[in-house]
Coordinates of C-alpha atoms in Angstrom, one line a residue:
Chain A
X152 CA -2.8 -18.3 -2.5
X153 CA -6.3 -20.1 -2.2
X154 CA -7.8 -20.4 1.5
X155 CA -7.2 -24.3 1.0
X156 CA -3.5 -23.8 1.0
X157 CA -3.2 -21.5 4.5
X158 CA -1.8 -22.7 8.0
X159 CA -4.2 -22.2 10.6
X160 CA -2.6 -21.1 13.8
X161 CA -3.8 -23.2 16.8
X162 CA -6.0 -20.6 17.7
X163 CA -8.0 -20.6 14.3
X164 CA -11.0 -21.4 15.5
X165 CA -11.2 -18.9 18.2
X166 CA -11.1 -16.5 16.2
X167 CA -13.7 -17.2 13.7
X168 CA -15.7 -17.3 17.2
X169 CA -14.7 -14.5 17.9
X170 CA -15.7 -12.4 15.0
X171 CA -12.9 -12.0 13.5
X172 CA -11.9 -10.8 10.0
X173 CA -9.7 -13.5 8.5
X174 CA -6.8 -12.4 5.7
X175 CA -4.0 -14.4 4.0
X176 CA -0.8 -13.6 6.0
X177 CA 3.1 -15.4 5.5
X178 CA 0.9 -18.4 4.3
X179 CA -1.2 -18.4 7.9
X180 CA -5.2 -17.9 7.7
X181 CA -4.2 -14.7 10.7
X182 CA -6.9 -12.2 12.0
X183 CA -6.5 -8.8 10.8
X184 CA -9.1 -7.4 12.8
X185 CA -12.1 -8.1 15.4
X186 CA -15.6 -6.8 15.3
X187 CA -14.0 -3.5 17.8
X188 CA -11.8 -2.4 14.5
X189 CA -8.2 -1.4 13.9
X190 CA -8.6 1.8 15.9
X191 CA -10.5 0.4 18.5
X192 CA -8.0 -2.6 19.2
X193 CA -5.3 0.1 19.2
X194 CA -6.4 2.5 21.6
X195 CA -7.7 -0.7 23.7
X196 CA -4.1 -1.8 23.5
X197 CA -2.8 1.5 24.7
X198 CA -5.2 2.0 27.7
X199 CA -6.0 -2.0 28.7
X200 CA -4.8 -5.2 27.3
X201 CA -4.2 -6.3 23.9
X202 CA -4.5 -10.3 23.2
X203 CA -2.6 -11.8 20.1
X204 CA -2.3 -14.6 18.2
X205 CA 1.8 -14.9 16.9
X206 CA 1.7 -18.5 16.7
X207 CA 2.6 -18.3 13.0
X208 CA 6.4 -16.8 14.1
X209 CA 8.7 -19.5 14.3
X210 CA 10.2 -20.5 17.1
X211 CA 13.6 -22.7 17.1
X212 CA 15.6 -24.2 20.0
X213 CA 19.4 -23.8 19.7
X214 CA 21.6 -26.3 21.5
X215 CA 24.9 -27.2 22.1
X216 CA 27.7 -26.3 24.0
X217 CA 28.8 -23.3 21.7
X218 CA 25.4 -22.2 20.7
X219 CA 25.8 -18.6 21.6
X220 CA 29.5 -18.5 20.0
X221 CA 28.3 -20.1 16.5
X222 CA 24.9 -17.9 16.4
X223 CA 27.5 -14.5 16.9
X224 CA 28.8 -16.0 13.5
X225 CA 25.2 -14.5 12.0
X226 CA 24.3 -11.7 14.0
X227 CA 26.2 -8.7 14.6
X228 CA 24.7 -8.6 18.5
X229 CA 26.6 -10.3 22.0
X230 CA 25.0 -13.0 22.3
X231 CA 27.6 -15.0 24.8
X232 CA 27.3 -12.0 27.2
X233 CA 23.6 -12.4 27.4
X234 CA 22.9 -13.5 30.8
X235 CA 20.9 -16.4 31.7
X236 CA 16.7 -15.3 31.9
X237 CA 17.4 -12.6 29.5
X238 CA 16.7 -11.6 25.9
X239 CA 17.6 -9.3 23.4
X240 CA 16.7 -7.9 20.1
X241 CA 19.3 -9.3 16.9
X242 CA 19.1 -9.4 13.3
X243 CA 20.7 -12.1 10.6
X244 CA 23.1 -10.1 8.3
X245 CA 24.5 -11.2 4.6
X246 CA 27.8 -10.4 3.0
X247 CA 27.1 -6.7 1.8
X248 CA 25.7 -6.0 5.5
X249 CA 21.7 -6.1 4.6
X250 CA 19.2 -7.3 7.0
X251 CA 17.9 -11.0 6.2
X252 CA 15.8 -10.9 8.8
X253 CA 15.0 -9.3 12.6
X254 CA 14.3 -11.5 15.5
X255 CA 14.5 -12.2 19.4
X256 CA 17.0 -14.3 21.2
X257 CA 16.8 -15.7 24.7
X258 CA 19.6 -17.6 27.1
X259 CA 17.2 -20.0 28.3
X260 CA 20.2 -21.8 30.6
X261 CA 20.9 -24.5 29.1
X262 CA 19.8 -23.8 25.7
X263 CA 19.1 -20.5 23.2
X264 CA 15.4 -19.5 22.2
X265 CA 15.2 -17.4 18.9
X266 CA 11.8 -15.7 17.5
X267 CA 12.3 -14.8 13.9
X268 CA 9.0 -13.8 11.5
X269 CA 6.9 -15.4 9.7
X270 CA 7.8 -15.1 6.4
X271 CA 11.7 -15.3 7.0
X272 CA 11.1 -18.7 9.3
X273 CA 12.2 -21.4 6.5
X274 CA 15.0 -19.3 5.1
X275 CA 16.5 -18.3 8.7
X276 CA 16.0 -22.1 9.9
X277 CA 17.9 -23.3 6.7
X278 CA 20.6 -20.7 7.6
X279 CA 20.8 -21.6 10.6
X280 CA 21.3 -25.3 9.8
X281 CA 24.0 -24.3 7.0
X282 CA 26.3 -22.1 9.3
X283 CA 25.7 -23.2 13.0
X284 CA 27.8 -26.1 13.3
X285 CA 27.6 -28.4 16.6
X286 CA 24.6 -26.8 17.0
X287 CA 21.1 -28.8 17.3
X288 CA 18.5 -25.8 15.2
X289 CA 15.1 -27.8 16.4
X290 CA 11.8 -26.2 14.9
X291 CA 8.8 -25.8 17.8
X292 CA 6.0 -26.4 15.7
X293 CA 3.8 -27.5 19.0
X294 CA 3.1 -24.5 20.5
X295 CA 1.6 -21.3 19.7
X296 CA 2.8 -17.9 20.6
X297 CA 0.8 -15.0 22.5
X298 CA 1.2 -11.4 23.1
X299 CA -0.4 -10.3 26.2
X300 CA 0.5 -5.9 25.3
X301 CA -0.2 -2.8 27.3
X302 CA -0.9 -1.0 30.6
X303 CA -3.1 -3.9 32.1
X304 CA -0.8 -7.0 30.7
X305 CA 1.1 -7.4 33.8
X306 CA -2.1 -7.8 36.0
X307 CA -4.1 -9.7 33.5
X308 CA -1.5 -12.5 33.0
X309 CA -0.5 -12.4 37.4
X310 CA -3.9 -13.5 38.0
X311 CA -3.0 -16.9 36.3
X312 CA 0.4 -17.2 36.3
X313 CA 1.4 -14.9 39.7
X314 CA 5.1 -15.2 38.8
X315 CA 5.8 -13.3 35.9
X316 CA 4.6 -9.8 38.0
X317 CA 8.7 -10.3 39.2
X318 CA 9.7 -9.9 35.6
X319 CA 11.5 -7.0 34.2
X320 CA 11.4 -5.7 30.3
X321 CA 13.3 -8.5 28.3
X322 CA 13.8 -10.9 31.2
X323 CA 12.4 -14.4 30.2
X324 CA 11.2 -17.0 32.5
X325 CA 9.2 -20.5 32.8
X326 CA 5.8 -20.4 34.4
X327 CA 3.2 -23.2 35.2
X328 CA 0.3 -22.4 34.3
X329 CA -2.4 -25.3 35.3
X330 CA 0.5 -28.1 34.6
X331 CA 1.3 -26.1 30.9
X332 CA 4.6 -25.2 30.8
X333 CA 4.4 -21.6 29.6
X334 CA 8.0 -19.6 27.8
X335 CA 7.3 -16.2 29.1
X336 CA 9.2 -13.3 27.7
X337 CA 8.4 -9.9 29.2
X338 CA 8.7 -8.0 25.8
X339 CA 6.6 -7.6 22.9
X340 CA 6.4 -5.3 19.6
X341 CA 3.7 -2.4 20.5
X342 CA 5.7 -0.1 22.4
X343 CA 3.8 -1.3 25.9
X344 CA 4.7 -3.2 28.4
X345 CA 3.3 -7.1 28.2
X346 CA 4.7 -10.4 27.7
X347 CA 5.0 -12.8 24.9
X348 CA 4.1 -16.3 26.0
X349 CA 5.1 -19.7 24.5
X350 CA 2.3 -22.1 25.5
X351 CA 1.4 -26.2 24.5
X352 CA -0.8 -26.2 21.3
X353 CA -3.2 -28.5 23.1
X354 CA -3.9 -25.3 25.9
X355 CA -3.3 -22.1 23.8
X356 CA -7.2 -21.9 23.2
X357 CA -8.2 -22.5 26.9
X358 CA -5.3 -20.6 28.1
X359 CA -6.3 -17.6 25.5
X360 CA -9.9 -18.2 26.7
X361 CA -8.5 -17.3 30.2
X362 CA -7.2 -13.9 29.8
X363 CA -9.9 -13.3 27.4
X364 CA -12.1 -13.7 30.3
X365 CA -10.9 -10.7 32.2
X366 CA -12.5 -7.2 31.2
X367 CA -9.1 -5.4 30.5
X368 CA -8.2 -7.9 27.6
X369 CA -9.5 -7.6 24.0
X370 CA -8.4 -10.2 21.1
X371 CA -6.2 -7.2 18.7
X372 CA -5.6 -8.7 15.1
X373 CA -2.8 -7.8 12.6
X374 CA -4.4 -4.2 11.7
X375 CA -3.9 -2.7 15.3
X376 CA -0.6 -4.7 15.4
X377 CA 1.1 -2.2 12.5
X378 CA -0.2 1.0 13.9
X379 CA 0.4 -0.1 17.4
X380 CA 4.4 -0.7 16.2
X381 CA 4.3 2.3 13.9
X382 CA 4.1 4.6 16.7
X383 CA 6.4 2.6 18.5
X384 CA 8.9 3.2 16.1
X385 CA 9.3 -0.1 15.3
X386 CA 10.5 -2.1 12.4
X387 CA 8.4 -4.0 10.4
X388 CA 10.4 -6.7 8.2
X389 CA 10.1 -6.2 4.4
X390 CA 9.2 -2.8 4.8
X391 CA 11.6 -0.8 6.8
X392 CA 14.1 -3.2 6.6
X393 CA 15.2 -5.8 4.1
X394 CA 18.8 -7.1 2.6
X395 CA 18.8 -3.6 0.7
X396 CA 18.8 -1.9 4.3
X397 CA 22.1 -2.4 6.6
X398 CA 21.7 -1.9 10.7
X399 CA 23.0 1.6 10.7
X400 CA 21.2 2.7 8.1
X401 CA 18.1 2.1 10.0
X402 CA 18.9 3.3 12.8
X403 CA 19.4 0.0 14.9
X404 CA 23.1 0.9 15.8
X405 CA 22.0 0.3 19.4
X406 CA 21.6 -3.3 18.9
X407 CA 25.2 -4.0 18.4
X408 CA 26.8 -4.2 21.2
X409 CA 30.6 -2.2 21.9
X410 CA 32.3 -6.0 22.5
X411 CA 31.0 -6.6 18.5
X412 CA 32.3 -3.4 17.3
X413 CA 35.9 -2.4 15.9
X414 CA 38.4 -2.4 19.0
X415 CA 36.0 -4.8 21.0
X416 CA 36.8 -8.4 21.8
X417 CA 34.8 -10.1 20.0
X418 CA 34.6 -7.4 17.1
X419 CA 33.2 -8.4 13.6
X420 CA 32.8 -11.9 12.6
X421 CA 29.3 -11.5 11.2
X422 CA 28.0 -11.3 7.4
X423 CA 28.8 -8.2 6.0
X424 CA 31.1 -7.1 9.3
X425 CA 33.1 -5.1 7.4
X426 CA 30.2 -2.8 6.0
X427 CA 28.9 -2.3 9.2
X428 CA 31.9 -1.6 11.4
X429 CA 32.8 0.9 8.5
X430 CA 29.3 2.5 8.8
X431 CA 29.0 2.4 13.0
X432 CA 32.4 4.4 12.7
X433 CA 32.0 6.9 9.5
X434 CA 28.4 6.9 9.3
X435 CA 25.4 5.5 6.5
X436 CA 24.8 7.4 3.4
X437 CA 21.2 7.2 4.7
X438 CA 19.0 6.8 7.5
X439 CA 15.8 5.6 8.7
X440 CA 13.4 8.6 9.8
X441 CA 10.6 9.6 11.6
X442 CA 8.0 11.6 9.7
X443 CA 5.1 13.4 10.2
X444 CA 3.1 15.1 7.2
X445 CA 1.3 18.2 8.2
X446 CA -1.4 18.1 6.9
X447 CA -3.9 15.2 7.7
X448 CA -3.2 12.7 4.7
X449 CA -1.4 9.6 5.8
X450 CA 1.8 8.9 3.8
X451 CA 2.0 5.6 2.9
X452 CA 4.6 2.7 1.9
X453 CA 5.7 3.8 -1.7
X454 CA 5.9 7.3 -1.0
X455 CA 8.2 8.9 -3.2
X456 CA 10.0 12.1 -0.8
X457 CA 11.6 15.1 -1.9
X458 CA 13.3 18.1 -0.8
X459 CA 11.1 20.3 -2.4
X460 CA 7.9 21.1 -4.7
X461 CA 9.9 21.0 -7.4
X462 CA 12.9 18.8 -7.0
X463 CA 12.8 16.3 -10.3
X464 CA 15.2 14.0 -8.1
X465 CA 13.5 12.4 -5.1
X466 CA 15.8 11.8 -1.7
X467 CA 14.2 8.7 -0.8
X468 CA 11.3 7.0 -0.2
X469 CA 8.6 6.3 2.7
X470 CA 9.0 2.3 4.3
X471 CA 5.6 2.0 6.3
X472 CA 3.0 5.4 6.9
X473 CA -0.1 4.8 8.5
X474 CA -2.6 7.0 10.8
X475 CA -1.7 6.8 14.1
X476 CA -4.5 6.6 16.4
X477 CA -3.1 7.4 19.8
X478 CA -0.9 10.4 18.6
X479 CA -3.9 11.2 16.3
X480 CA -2.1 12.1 13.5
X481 CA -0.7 10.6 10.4
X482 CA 3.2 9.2 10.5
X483 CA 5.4 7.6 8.6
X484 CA 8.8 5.9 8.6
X485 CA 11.4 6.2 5.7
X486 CA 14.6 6.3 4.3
X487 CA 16.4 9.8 3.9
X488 CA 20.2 10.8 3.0
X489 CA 21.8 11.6 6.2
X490 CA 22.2 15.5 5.4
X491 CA 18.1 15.2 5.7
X492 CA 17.7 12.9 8.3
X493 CA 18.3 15.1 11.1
X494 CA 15.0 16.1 13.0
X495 CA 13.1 18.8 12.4
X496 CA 14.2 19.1 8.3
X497 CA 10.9 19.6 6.2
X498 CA 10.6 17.1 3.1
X499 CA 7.4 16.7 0.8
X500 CA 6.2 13.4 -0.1
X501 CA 3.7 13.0 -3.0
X502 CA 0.5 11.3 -2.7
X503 CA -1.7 11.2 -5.7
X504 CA 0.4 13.4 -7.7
X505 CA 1.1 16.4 -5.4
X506 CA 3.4 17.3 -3.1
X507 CA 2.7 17.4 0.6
X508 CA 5.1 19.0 3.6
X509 CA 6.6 16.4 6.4
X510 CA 8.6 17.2 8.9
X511 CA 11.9 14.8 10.1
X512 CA 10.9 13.7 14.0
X513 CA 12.3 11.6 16.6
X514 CA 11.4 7.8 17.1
X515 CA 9.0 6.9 18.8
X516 CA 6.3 8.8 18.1
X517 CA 4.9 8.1 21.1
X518 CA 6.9 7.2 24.4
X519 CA 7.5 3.7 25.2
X520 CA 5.6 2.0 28.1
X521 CA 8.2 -0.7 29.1
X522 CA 8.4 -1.8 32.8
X523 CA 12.2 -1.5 32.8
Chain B
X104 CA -32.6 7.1 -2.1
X105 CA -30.5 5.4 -4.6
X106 CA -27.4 3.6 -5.0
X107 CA -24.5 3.7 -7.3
X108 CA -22.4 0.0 -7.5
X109 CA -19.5 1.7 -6.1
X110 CA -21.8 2.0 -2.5
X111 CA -23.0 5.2 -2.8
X112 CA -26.3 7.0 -1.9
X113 CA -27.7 9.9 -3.8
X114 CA -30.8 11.6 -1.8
X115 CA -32.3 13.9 -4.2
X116 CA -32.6 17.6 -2.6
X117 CA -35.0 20.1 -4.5
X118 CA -32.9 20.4 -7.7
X119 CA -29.6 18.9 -6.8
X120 CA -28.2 15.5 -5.6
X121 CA -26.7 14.9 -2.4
X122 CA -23.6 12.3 -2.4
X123 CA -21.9 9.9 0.3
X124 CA -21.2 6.6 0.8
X125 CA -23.4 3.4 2.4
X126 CA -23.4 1.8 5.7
X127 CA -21.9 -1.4 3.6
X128 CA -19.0 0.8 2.3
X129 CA -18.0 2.3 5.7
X130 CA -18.0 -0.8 7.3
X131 CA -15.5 -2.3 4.7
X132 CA -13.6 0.3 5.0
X133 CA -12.9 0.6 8.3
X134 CA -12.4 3.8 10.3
X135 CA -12.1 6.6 8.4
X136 CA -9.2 9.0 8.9
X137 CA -9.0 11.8 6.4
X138 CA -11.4 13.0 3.5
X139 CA -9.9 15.5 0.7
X140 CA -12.9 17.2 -0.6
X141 CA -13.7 18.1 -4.4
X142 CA -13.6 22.1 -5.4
X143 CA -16.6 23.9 -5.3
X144 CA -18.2 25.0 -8.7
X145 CA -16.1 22.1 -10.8
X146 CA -18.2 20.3 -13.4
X147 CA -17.2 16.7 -13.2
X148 CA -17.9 13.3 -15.6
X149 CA -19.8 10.5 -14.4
X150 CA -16.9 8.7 -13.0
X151 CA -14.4 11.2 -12.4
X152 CA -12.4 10.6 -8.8
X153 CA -13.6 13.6 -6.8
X154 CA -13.0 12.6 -3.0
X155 CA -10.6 10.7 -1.9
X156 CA -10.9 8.8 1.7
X157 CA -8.4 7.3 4.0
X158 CA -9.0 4.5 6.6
X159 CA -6.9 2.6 8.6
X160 CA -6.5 0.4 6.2
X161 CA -6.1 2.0 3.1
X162 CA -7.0 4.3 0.7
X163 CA -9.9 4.8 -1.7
X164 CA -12.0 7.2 -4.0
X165 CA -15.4 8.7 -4.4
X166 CA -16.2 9.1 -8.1
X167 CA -19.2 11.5 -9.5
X168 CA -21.9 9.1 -9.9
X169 CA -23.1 11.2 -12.9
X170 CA -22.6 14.3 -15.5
X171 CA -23.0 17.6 -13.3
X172 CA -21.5 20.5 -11.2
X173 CA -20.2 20.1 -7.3
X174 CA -22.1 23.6 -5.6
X175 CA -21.4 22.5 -1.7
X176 CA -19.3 20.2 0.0
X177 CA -19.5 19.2 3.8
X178 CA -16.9 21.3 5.3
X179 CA -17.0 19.0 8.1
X180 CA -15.8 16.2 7.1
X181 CA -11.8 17.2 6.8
X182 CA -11.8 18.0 10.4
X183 CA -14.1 15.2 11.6
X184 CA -13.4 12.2 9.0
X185 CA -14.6 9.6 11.9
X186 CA -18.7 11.1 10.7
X187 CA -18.5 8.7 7.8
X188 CA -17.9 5.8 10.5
X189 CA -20.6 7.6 12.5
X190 CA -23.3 8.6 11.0
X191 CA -22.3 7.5 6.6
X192 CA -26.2 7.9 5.6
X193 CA -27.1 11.4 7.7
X194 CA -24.2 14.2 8.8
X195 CA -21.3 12.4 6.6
X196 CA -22.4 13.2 3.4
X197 CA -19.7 14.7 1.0
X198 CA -20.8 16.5 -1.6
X199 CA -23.8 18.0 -3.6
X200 CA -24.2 18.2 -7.3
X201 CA -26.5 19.7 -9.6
X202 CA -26.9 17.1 -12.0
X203 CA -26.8 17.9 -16.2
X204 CA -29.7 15.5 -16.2
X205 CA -31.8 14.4 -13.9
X206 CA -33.4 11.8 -15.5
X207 CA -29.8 9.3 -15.4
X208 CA -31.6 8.9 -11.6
X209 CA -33.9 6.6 -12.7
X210 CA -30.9 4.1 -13.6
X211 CA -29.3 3.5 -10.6
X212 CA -30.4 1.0 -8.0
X213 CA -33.5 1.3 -5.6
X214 CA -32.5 0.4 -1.9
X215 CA -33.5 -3.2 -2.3
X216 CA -31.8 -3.5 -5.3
X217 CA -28.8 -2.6 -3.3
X218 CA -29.4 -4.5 -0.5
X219 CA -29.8 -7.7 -3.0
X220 CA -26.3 -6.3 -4.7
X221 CA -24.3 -6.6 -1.4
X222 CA -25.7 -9.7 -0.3

């Protein structure tokens, strides 16, 4: 894809001000990193206040009287009990029970508010359109979306917008900020507190400019992003999970609510249901793991795993493997039969043609910092 | 000092050749996170991958920049890869050669010649 052809976020430009290094991302011109540097922005993240740019997730409106109902028709997830001001992690299933796509859905009273990646946007709008009948599926394309992550979030963003200190993890809210209406979520995707904010096109640079202002907040591109949700334990779409990956497999059995499974009330009625509530109750042929090689070299996407030096048949593979600066070691996710998958088995994953030891941990790597 | 055009410096030391990579190349690469030295006493071929480094972002190798013999390696570096972010020109070299033929110097790039190569 040529630069010509790229979406620019509406904060583009302040980030070429800002130094930053610009890379080709879901078809958005997006900054991977900042003059600080991927482990710089992390451990900022960690210990201050992380500022970025997610303006290039989609954002879509559901409305209508039996918007919650029709969306439990996609997601395997109880959506009508989800009370008003309060959001919660869901994913779009297809007929054999894979993952089309991962995303965030809010009651916002009198209407639903879904955030659903990038690259899945125009495939999950247009399945939304197809299957959520008597439901209005309305695009936001004038806003842009901002994650305010980590220790210092909640008093960066309180000196502008005083309300959202009341907030509690996943609650949502609207805030004024200077006459912008401003879609506050309390959540984000680095395994810190913060808050995810929905703000006007026409103010995201000056509102952005704001909390840039204060000493405690850093601009954090897409690098710092991965390795901040690595160690989180978090998914990254395409990687760790993808249509060839069903919810219990990775490990995201907790996201389906008892009233969706077999014997609840509103039990099944999703793509690939009957996969699904086979696998919640008998268990996955394989699971989504935590490792962490023992020696220093990180083990990246690709890597082939095996449960020995010599084994000519590998068990599985590694999803997404990185360094990980705050836990200062290397770690990686990946997919292991579920005879392996129980902490604490050793594996060996090959990297440039020899085998290397990993041991089978607990997500996250690192405890979460969420102001429950 | 000269440079190879895979961005590294060879310092010439007595009889042997001391290897690591440039300010340019550590900056593109990002911070550096593990180094897997060659083995002492192996002759290598002018382009052979004998270190391989890991940043943040990804990984990459170090090839012999000519026809010769590794005798020391910066023991180092494995433990503290973040020198090459540091301090690429000075403490973060990676290896020393002793070269078949010291002549094949006079072929690689002078620093302004580099300088003109990453511009």
């Amino acid at each position: 894809m040529t630069e010509h052809s790229l979406n620019h976020t509406p904060l583009h430009a302040l980030h070429l001000e800002l130094g930053a290094k610009m890379v080709p991302f879901a078809g958005y011109a997006m900054p991977v990193q900042y003059p600080m540097g991927v482990m710089g922005e992390h451990l900022h993240t960690r210990a201050h206040a992380g500022l970025f740019d997610v303006s290039h997730m989609g954002q879509v409106i559901l409305r209508g009287d039996g918007a919650a109902a029709a969306l439990e028709r996609l997601v395997p997830v109880d959506v009508q009990g989800l009370a008003e001001g309060r959001q919660r992690y869901a994913m779009f299933t297809d007929e054999g029970g894979g993952i089309l796509d991962d995303l965030m859905v809010a009651n916002r009273g009198d209407h639903l508010f879904a955030v659903v990646n990038a690259a899945c946007k125009e495939a999950d709008i247009a399945h939304m359109r197809a299957h959520l009948e008597g439901v209005a599926v309305e695009t936001v394309t004038d806003r842009a979306l901002i994650a305010l992550q980590g220790p210092q979030a909640e008093a960066a963003l309180a000196t502008l917008v005083p309300g959202v200190a009341g907030m509690r993890f996943m609650d949502v809210a609207t805030h004024d900020w200077e006459g912008a209406e401003l879609w506050v979520s309390r959540s984000g995707y680095t395994g810190e507190d913060g808050f995810e904010i929905s703000v006007p096109e026409d103010r995201a640079e000056a509102f952005a400019h704001a909390l840039l202002a204060r000493e405690e907040v850093a601009p954090i591109g897409l690098g710092a992003r991965d390795s901040l949700r690595l160690e989180a334990g978090l998914c990254l779409y395409g990687n760790d999970i993808t249509p060839d990956t069903t919810p219990v497999e990775a490990a995201l059995a907790w996201a389906i609510q008892k009233v969706r499974r077999r014997g609840g009330a509103r039990e099944g009625g999703f793509p690939g249901a009957e996969v699904i509530l086979r696998q919640l109750d008998e268990g996955a042929p394989r699971r989504r793991v935590g490792l962490r090689p023992e020696g220093r070299a990180p083990m990246r996407a690709g890597t082939v795993l095996f449960a020995d030096e010599n084994a000519t048949e590998p068990l599985g593979s590694v999803t997404s493997g990185a360094y990980g600066p705050s836990i200062e070691a290397p770690m990686s996710m990946g997919y292991l039969p579920t005879a392996q998958a129980t902490p604490g088995t050793r594996v060996f994953g090959e990297v440039r043609g020899k085998r290397h030891p990993a041991r089978v941990v607990d997500l996250p790597f690192r405890p979460a910092g969420y102001r429950k | 000092m000269k440079y190879t055009e895979e961005h590294e410096w060879l310092r010439v030391e007595g009889d042997l050749v001391v290897v690591g990579i440039t300010e340019h190349a550590a900056e593109q690469l990002g911070d550096v996170v593990f180094v897997e030295l060659p083995e002492l006493e192996t002759q290598v071929a002018k382009g052979d991958e004998v270190c391989v480094i890991e940043s943040v972002k990804a990984a990459s190798d170090i090839l012999a920049p000519c026809d010769g013999e590794i005798v020391a390696v910066n023991e180092a570096l494995p433990d503290t890869p973040g020198l090459v972010n540091e301090d690429p020109t000075g403490d973060a070299w990676f290896f020393k050669m002793k070269l078949d033929d010291m002549s094949v110097l006079d072929g690689f790039m002078s620093e302004d010649e580099y300088k003109d190569f990453i511009a």
